[in-house]
mmCIF file of C-alpha atoms in Angstrom:
data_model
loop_
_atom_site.group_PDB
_atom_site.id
_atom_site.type_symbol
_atom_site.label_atom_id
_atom_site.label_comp_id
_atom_site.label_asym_id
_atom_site.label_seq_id
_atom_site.Cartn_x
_atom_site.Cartn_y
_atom_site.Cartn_z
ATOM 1 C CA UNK A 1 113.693 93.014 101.793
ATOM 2 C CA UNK A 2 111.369 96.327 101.481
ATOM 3 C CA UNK A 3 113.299 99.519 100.961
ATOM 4 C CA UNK A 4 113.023 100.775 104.760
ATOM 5 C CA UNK A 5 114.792 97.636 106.336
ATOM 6 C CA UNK A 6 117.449 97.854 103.221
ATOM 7 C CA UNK A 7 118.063 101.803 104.211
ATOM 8 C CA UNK A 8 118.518 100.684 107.985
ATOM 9 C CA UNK A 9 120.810 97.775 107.495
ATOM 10 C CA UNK A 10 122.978 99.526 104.801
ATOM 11 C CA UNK A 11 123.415 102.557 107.130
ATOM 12 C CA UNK A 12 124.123 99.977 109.887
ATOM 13 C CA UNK A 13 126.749 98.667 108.164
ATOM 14 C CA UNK A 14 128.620 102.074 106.600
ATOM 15 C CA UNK A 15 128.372 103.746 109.877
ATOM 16 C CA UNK A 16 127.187 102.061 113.135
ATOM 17 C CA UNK A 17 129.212 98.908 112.972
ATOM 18 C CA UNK A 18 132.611 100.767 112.167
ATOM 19 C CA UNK A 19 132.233 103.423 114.381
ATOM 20 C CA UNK A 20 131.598 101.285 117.474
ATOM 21 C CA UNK A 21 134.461 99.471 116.173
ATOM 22 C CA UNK A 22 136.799 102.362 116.293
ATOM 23 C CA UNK A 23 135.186 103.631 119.139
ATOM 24 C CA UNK A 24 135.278 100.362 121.326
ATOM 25 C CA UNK A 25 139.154 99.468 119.981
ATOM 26 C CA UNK A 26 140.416 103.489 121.115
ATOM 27 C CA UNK A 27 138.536 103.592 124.275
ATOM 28 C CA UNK A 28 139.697 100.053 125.164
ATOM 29 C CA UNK A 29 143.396 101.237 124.580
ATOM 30 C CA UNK A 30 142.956 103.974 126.699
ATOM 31 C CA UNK A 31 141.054 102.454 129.462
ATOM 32 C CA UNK A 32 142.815 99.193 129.274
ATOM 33 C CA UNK A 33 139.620 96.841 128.519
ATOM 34 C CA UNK A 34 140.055 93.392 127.925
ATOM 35 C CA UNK A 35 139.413 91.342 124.745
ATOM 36 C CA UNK A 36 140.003 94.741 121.889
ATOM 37 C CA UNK A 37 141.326 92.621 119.375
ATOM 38 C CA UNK A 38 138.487 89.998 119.678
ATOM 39 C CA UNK A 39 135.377 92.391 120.194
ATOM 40 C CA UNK A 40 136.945 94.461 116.948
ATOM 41 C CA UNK A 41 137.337 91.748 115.314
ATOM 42 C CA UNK A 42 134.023 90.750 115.776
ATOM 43 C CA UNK A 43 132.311 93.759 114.760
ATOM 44 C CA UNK A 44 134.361 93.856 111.699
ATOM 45 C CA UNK A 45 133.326 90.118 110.681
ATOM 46 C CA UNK A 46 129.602 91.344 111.576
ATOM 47 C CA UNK A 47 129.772 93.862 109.181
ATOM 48 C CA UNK A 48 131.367 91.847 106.565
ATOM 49 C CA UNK A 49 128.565 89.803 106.333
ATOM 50 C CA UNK A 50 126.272 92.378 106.465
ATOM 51 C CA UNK A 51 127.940 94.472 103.848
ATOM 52 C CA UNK A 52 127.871 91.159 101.024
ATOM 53 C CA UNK A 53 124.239 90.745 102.109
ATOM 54 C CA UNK A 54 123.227 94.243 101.019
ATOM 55 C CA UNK A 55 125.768 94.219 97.920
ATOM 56 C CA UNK A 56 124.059 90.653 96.701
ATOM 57 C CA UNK A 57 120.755 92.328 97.751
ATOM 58 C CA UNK A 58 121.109 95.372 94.876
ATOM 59 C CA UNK A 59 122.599 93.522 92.686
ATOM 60 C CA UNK A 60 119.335 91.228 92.960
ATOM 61 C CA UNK A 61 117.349 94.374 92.566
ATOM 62 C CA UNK A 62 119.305 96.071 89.808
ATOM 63 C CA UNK A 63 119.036 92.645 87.236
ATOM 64 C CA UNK A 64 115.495 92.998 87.559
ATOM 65 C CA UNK A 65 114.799 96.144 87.610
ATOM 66 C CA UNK A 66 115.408 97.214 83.552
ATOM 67 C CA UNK A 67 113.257 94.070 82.806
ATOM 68 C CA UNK A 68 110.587 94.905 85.432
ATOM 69 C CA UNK A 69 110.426 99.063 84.165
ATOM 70 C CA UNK A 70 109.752 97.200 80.310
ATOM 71 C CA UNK A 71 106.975 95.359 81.283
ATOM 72 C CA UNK A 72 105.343 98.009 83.554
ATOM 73 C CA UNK A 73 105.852 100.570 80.235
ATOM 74 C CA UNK A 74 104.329 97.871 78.026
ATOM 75 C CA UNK A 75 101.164 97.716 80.153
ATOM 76 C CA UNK A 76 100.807 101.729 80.256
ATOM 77 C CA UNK A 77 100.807 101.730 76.664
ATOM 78 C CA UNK A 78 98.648 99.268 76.085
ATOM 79 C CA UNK A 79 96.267 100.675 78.253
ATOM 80 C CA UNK A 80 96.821 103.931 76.836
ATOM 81 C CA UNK A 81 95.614 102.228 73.620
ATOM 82 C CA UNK A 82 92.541 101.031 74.858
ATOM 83 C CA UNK A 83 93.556 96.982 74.671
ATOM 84 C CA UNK A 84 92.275 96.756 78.543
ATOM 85 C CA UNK A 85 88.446 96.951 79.160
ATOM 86 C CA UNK A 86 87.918 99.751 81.809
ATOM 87 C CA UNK A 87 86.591 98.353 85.368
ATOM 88 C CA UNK A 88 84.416 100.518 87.576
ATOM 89 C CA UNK A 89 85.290 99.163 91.072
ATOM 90 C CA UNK A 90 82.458 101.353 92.573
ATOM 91 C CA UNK A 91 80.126 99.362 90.068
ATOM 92 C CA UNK A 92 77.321 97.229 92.532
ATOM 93 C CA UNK A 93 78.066 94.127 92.871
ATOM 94 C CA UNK A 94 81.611 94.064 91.075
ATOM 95 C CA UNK A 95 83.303 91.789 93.694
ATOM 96 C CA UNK A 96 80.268 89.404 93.836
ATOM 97 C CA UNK A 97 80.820 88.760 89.970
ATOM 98 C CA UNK A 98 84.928 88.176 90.271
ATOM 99 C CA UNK A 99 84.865 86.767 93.363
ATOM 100 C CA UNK A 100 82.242 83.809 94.896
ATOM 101 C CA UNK A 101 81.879 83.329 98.943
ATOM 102 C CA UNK A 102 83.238 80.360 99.982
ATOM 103 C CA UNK A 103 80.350 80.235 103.198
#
């Protein structure tokens, strides 16, 4: 899940889904509509779910993330020290040596 649907959902769930909750369960006291306990209760299952999705969802991304900053800082350094030959991507004819047409 890329960081823009993550944002959406999670602000789904902390603020849409409980305030049409609240919304539809006062307006439907007021207004006498049918079904409030089932409609709220619905919601509130909805964003249940949703909530333990996101919360398994960082917890996902936080294990890896400590291991995935390591290796990334690993590779700097080792570049830094030279261990990685230099490529020139502008270099003629640099894909045509890594990479053969398939034609």
């Amino acid at each position: 899940m890329n960081n823009k649907v993550y944002d959406v959902l999670k602000y789904v769930a902390q603020i849409v889904l409980p305030a049409l909750a609240t919304l539809y369960f006062m307006l439907a006291q007021v207004l006498k509509l049918p079904y409030s306990e089932e409609v709220v209760g619905t919601i509130v299952a909805i964003d249940t779910f949703l909530g333990t999705v996101l919360k398994i969802s960082t917890n996902s991304y936080n294990k890896y993330l400590p291991e995935m900053e390591n290796v990334a800082k690993q590779y700097e350094k080792r570049i830094a020290d030279g261990e990685f030959d230099k490529v020139d991507y502008r270099k003629p004819g640099y894909a045509s040596e890594e990479v053969e047409d398939e034609d």
